[in-house]
Every structure is written in C-alpha cells, then in structure tokens.
Short mmCIF file of C-alpha atoms in Angstrom, two decimals:
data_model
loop_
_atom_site.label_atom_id
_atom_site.label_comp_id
_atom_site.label_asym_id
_atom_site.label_seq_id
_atom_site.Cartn_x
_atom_site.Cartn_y
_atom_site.Cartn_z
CA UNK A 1 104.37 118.98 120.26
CA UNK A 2 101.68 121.55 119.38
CA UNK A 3 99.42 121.77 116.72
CA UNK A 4 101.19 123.51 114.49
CA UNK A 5 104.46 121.65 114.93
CA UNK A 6 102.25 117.97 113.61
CA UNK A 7 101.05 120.28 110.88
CA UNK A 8 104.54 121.46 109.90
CA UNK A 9 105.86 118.27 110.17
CA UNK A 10 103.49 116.80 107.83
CA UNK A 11 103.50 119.14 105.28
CA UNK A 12 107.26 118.31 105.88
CA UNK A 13 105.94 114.65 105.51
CA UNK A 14 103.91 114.80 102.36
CA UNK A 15 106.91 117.10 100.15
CA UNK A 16 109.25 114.47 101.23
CA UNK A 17 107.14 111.76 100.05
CA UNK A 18 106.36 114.15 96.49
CA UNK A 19 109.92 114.32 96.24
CA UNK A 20 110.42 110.61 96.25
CA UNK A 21 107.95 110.18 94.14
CA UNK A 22 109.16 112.48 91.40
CA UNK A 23 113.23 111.02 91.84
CA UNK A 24 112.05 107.31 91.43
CA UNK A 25 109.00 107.69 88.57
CA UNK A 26 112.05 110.38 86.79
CA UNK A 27 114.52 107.05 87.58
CA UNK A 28 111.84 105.12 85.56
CA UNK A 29 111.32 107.27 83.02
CA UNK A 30 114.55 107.55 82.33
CA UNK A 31 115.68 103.77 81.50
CA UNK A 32 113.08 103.89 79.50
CA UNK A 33 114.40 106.54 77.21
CA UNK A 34 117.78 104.99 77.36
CA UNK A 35 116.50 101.47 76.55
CA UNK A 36 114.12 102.86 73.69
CA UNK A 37 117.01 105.02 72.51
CA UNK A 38 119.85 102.26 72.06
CA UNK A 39 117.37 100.57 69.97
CA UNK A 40 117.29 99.96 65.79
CA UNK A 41 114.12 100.45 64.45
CA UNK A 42 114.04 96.81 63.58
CA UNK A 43 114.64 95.77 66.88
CA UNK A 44 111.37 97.81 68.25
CA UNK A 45 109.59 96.26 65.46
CA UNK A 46 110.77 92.51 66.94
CA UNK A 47 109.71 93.34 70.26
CA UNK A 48 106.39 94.70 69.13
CA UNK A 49 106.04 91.50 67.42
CA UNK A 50 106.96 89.34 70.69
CA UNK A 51 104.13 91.49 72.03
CA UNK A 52 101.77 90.28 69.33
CA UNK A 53 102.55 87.10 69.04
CA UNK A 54 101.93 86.60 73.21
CA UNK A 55 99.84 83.85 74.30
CA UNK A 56 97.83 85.83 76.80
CA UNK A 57 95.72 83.60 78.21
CA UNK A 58 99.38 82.79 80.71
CA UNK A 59 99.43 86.51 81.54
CA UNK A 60 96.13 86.29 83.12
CA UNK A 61 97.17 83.79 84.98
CA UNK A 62 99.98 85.15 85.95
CA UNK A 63 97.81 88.26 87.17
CA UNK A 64 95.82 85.42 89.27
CA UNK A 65 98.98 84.03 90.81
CA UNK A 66 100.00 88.00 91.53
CA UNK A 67 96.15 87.96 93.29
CA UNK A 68 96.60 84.81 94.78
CA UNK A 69 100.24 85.96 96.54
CA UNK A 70 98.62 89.42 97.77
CA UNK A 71 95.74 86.79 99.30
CA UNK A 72 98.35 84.77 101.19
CA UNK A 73 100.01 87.69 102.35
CA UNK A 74 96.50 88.87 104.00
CA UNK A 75 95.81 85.80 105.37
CA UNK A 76 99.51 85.74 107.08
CA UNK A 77 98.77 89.55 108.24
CA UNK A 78 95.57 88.14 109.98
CA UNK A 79 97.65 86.35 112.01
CA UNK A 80 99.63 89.16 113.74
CA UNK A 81 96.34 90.66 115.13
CA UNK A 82 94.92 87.59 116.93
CA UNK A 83 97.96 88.09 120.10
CA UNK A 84 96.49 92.01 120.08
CA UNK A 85 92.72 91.01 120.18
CA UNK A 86 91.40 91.28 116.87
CA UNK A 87 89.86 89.33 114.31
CA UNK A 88 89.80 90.98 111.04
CA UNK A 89 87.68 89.60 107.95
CA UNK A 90 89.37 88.35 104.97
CA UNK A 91 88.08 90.29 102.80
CA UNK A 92 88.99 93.53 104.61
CA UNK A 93 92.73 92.20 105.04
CA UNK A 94 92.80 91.46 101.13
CA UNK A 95 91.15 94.73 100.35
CA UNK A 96 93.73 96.37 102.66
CA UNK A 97 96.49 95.02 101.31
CA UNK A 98 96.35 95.59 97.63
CA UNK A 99 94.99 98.74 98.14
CA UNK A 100 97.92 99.16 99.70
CA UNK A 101 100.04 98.52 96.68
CA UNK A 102 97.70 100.51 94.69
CA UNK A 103 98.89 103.67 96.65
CA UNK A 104 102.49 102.63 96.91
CA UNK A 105 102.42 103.15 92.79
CA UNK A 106 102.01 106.72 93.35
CA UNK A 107 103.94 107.50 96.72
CA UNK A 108 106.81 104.78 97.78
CA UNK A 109 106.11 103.19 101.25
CA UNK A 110 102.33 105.29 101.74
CA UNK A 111 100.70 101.64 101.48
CA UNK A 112 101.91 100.92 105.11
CA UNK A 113 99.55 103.71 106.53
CA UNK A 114 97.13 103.23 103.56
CA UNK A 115 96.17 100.05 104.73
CA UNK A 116 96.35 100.59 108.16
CA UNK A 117 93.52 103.21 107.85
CA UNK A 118 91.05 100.99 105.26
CA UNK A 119 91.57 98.78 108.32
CA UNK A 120 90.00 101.24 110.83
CA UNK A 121 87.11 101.98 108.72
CA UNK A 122 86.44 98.37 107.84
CA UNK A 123 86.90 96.80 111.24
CA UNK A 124 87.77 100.15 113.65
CA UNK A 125 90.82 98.50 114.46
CA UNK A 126 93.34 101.27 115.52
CA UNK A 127 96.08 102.60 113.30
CA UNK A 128 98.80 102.50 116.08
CA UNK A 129 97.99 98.64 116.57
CA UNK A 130 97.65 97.62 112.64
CA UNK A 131 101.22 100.02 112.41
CA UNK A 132 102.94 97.71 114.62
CA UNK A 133 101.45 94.42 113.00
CA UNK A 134 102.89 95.90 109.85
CA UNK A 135 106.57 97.09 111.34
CA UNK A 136 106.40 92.99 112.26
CA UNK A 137 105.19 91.91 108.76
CA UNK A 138 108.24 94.25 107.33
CA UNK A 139 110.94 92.41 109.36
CA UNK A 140 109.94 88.99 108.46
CA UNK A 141 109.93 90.26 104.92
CA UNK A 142 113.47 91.51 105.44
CA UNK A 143 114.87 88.09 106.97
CA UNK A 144 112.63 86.05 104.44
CA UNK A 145 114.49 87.63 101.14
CA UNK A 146 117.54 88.01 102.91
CA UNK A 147 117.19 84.00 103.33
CA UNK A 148 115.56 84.06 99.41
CA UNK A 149 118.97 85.82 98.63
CA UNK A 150 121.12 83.15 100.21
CA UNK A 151 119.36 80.33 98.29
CA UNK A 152 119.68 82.32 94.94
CA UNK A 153 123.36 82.42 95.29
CA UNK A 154 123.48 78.88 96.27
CA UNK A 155 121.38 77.83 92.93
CA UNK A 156 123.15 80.02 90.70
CA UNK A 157 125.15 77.31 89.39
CA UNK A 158 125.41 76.70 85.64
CA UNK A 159 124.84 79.44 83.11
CA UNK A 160 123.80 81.75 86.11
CA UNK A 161 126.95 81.42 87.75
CA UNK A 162 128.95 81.25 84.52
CA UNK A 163 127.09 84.63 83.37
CA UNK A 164 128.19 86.40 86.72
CA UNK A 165 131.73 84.96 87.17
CA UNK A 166 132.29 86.23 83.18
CA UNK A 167 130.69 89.86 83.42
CA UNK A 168 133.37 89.79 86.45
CA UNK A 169 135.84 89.17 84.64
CA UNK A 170 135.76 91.26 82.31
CA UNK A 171 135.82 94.34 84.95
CA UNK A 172 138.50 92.61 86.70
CA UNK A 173 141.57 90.95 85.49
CA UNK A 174 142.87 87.87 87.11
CA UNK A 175 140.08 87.33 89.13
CA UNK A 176 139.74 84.30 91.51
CA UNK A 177 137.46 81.55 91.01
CA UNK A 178 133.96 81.67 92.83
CA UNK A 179 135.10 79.35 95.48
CA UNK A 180 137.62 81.42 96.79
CA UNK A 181 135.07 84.52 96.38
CA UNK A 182 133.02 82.89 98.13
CA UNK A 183 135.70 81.62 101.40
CA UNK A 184 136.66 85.08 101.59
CA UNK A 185 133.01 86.33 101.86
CA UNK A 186 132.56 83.64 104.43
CA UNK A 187 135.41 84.53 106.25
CA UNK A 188 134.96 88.56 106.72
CA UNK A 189 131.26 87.32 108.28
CA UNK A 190 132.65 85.35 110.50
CA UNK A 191 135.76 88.23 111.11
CA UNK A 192 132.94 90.96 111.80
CA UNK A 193 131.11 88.61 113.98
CA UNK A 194 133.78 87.83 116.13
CA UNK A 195 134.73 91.44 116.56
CA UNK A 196 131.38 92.87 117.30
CA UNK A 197 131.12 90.17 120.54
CA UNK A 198 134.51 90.66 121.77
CA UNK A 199 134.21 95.03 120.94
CA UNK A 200 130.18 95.56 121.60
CA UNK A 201 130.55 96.53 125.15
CA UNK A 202 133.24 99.40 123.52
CA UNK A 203 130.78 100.11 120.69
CA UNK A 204 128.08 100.60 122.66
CA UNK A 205 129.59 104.02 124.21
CA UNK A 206 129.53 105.92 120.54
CA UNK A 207 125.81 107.14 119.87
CA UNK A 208 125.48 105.78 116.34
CA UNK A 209 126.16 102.32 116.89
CA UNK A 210 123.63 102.89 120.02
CA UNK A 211 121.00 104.07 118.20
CA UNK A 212 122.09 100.81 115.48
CA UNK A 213 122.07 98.34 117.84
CA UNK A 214 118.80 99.81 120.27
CA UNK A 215 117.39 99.02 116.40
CA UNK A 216 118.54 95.79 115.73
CA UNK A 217 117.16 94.81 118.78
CA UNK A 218 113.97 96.01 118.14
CA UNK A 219 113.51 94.10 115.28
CA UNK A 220 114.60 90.57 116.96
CA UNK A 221 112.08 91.33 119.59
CA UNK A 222 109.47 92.48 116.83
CA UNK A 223 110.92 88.64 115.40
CA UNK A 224 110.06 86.76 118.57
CA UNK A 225 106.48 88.00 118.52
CA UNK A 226 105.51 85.77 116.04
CA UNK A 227 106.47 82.98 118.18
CA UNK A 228 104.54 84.00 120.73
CA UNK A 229 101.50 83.38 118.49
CA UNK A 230 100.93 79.45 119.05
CA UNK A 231 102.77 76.57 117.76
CA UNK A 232 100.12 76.12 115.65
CA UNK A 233 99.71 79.82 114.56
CA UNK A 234 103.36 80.32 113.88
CA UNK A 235 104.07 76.84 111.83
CA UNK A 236 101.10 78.51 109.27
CA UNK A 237 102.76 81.72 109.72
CA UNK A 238 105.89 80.33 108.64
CA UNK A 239 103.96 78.44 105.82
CA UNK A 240 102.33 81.36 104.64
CA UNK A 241 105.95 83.30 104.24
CA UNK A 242 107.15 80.60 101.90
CA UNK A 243 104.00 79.83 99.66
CA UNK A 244 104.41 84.15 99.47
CA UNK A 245 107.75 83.76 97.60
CA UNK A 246 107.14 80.43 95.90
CA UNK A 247 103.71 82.69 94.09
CA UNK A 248 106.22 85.34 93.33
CA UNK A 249 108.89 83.28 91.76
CA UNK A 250 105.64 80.86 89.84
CA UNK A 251 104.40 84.22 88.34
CA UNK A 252 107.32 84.23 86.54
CA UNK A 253 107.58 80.77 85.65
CA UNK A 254 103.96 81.07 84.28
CA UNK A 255 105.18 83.74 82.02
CA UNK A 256 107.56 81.95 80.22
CA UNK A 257 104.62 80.19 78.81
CA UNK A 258 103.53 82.93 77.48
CA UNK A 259 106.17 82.74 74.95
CA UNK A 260 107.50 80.28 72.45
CA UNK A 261 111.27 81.06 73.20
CA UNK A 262 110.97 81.04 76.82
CA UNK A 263 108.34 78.08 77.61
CA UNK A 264 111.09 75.19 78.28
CA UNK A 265 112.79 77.27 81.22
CA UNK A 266 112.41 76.28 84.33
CA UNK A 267 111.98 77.01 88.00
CA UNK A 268 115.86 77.85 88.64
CA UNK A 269 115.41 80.56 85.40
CA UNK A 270 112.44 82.19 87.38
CA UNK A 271 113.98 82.22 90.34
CA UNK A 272 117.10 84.06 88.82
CA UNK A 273 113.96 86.44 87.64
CA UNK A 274 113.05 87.45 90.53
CA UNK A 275 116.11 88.13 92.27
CA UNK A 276 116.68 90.40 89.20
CA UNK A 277 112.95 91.68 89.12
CA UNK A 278 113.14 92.58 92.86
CA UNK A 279 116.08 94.70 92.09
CA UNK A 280 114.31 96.86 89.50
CA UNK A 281 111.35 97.23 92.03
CA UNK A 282 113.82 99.03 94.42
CA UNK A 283 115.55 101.39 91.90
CA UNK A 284 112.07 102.87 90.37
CA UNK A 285 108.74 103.89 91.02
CA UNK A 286 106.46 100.57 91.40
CA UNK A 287 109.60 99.11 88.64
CA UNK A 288 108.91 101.04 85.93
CA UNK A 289 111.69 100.97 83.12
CA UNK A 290 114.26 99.30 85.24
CA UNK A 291 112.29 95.82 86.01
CA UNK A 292 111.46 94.52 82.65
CA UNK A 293 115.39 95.59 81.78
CA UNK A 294 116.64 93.79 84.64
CA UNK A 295 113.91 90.72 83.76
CA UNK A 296 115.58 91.13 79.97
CA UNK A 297 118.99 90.77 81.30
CA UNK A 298 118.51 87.35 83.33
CA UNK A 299 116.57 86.00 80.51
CA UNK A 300 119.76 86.44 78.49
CA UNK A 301 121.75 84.68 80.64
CA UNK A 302 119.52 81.26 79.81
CA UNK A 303 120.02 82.61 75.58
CA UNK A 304 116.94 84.15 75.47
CA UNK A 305 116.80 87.22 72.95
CA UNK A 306 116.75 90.46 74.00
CA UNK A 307 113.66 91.06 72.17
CA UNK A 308 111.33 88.49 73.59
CA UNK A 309 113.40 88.89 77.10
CA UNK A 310 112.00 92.72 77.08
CA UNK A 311 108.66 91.68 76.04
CA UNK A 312 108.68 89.30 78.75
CA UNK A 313 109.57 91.61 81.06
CA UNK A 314 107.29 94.02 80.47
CA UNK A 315 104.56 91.40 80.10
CA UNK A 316 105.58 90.13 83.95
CA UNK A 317 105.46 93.90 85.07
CA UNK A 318 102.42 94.96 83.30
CA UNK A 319 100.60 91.75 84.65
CA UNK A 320 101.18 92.59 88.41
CA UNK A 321 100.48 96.49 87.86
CA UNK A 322 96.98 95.43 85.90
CA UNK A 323 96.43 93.29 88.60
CA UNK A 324 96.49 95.92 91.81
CA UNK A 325 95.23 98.64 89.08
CA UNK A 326 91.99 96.77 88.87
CA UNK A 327 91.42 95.34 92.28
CA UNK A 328 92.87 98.31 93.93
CA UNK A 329 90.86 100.76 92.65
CA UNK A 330 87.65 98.45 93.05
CA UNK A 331 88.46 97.83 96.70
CA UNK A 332 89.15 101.64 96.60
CA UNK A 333 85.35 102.24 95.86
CA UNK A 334 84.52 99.73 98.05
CA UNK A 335 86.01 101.16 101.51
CA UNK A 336 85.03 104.87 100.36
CA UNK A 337 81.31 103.63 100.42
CA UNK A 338 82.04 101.70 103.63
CA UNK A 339 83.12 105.14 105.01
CA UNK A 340 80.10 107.05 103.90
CA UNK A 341 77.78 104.75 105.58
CA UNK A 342 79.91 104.76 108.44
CA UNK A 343 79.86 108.62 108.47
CA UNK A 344 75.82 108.85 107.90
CA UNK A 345 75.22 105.84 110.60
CA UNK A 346 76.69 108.12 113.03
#
C-alpha cells in the first residue's frame, strides 16, 4: 500500500468514525426530546425535585466505585502484557484506560487506539503489541456479559420475570408460559449445534461462513492466551473479570441510596439495572438519553416512580460520565506533558 492509499484510507477512517459519532450523539439527542416532550409540566417539576432532594454524598461514591471498576480493569490489562515482555506501571494502565473512555465519549470505539498510544509514550510499549492485548481484553469482555446475560435471565424471577412475561403478552396473544419459552430456546441451541458439527465440513466451502468461522477461531485462540499466563496469573485474571462486573452492578446498588424511594432495593434490582443500563450504552453516544430511560424503565418494574426512576437514572449516568470527565481529562494533561518531555529529552 503506498502512501497515499494509508492517507486515503484514513481520511476514509476518521469520516467514518465522524459519522458514527453524529448517528449515535443525534440517537441521544433524540430520546431526549421524546422523553422531555411526553412530559406534563408537573411531572418535570417532580423530577427536578427528585434531583433536589438527592442525597449526594451516594453519588460520589458511586463515582468512586465507577473509579474503582476502571482500576480493576487496569490491573487485569497488566496482566496480558507480562506473556509479551512488559511490565507496565499502574498508574500508566489506569491513566490509559480511562482516558480511554474519555475519548470513546466523543468517537465510539477510538479508546482502543487511544490507550494504546498513552501506552507508548508512558512506557514505549508498541501499539501493535498493546492492540492485541486489547483485541484479548475485548473477547473476554464479550464471553464475560454474554455469561452476565445468562445469569440475568436466570435471576429474573419475581416482578422481573412477571414484568417481561406481561409486556409479552400484551404484544402477543396466547402466549406460552416462560418455561416452555424457555425449552424451545434451549432446544433450537442445541438444534443449531448439532447441525453445524454434522454440516461444518459443507459450510466451510461458502466464503462467508469461512471468513465467520476463520473469526471465531481467532477469538478462542485469542481465549486460550490467557491460560497460557500461569495458574496463578489466570485464577487473578479470572478474579479480576468478576470483581469488574460485581463494581458495575454495586454502582447501581449504591445509587439507590441516594434516594428515599429506591434505598430498600436490592442487589437482584441492580442487577436488572445494568442489564438495562448496558443496553442504553449500545444504542447512544457514551448512553446519553437512552440509559437513564432504560434505568427508568427497570426501576418501574420493582414500583418505583417514573419520576425518581429518571432521576436515578440520570444520577447513575451523570456519576460515571463526571467520573472519566474529571480523571480523563487530568490524565489527559498528564501524558501530554509526559510527551513534551519525551520530545525535548530527545
């Protein structure tokens, strides 16, 4: 490739990324409108209130748990480099990584290379080797929520499950009961399973499901790496992945203290939080708009009002925003000086 085909192709690069940017902030923006819109003026004035009336000594703690999750995941990150001969600082790693979700507010998925290059200034570790620590990172990440996905469903019992099986059912007449959903789910697994071992050796002639599966093996053996690590490095590994989602899911229980309405729910409510919450973080731009609606929604299924539920919401989102805001931007100054000196030195 010559010059001027890498140039092209990032100019290519950085529209596609403006253009994501502008679909998922205008995504934002607009639940916004069409939240503020469906409401009465004395409904505004009840969530303002909720606002107001906010203990927020809880939502800085919240922003400390938020802190305290981005820490863990540096720590875990740490990890992947020791195999590849590197030892990065702590500090560094943290900076990194909330940097990193500092510039993913602005451009979706440019905190991957982001941190990768604070990285190289702060401890000249390459891009191409921090990029595959990361591609590593993202798979675990996949199979860890896909596994946080499979326990949600199984502790949805109650009003949870109630709410669900009745929104349901009001879509769809005569609908069966979860049990059977559920069998049948089961079932059509377990049917496409069985197909794609006795038909792979078939599927593997058509170019698609080449390039599919040439993928999906790349991520098992990107999977395996980490147990390559060490016993000992891959048990904390494994440690650190769960203390990452039990932070996320405690930031919301912490939260609910925050509020009078919403202080006696418990850790099965904030876990039905973030399974919502996580889904607003995919539809919008960093969440804006569609998380604390999503946030509002699963606090009604426990009979929480839909003012304090929104104030809530946007308390939890505001909280974790604040928090990379502040530490981003001061790790920001901190690797641009870094750089300078770096620069000058040489």
């Amino acid at each position: 490739m010559t010059p001027a085909d890498t140039q092209n192709a990032r100019k290519k690069s950085r529209k596609g990324d403006i253009l994501k940017m502008i679909v998922f902030l205008g995504i934002g923006i607009f639940f916004i409108y069409w939240f503020l819109l469906k409401l009465e003026p004395e409904q505004k004035a009840s969530i303002w209130q909720s606002f107001v009336e906010a203990d927020y000594a809880w939502v800085g703690v919240a922003m400390a748990v938020c802190l305290l999750s981005h820490l863990v995941r540096a720590l875990r990150w740490r990890l992947l480099f020791r195999p590849i001969g590197y030892n990065p600082n702590v500090n560094n790693t943290f900076g990194s990584v909330v940097v990193a979700y500092l510039a993913n507010l602005a451009f979706p998925r440019a905190g991957e290379v982001v941190r990768c290059a604070t990285l190289r200034t702060s401890e000249n570790i390459p891009i191409e080797k921090s990029l595959g620590t990361v591609v590593t990172e993202r798979l675990v990440d996949i199979l860890a929520f896909a596994i946080v996905v499979i326990i949600g469903m199984l502790v949805m019992f109650g009003q949870a499950k109630d709410w669900l099986y009745n929104t349901l059912s009001e879509k769809y007449d005569n609908l069966p009961n979860m049990t059977v959903i559920v069998s049948v789910l089961l079932c059509l697994v377990l049917l496409a399973f069985i197909g794609y071992k006795l038909l792979w050796k078939r599927l593997l002639t058509i170019p698609l499901f080449k390039k599919i599966d040439d993928m999906v093996r790349g991520m098992i053996d990107g999977l395996k790496s980490i147990f390559h690590m060490g016993g000992r490095r891959t048990l904390l590994f494994i440690i650190y992945s769960i203390v990452i989602y039990l932070l996320y899911i405690l930031g919301g229980l912490v939260i609910f203290h925050a509020f009078g309405e919403t202080c006696h729910l418990g850790l099965r409510a904030a876990f039905v939080v973030y399974l919502f919450g996580t889904v607003g973080m995919t539809f919008s731009q960093g969440g804006i708009g569609v998380y604390p609606v999503l946030v509002q929604v699963a606090l009604g299924i426990y009979g929480i009002s839909m003012e304090v539920g929104t104030a809530c919401g946007w308390l939890l989102w505001g909280c974790q925003q604040a928090a990379v805001l502040v530490v981003g931007a001061a790790y920001l100054i901190y690797f641009s000086t870094k750089k300078s000196k770096k620069i000058q030195s040489a």
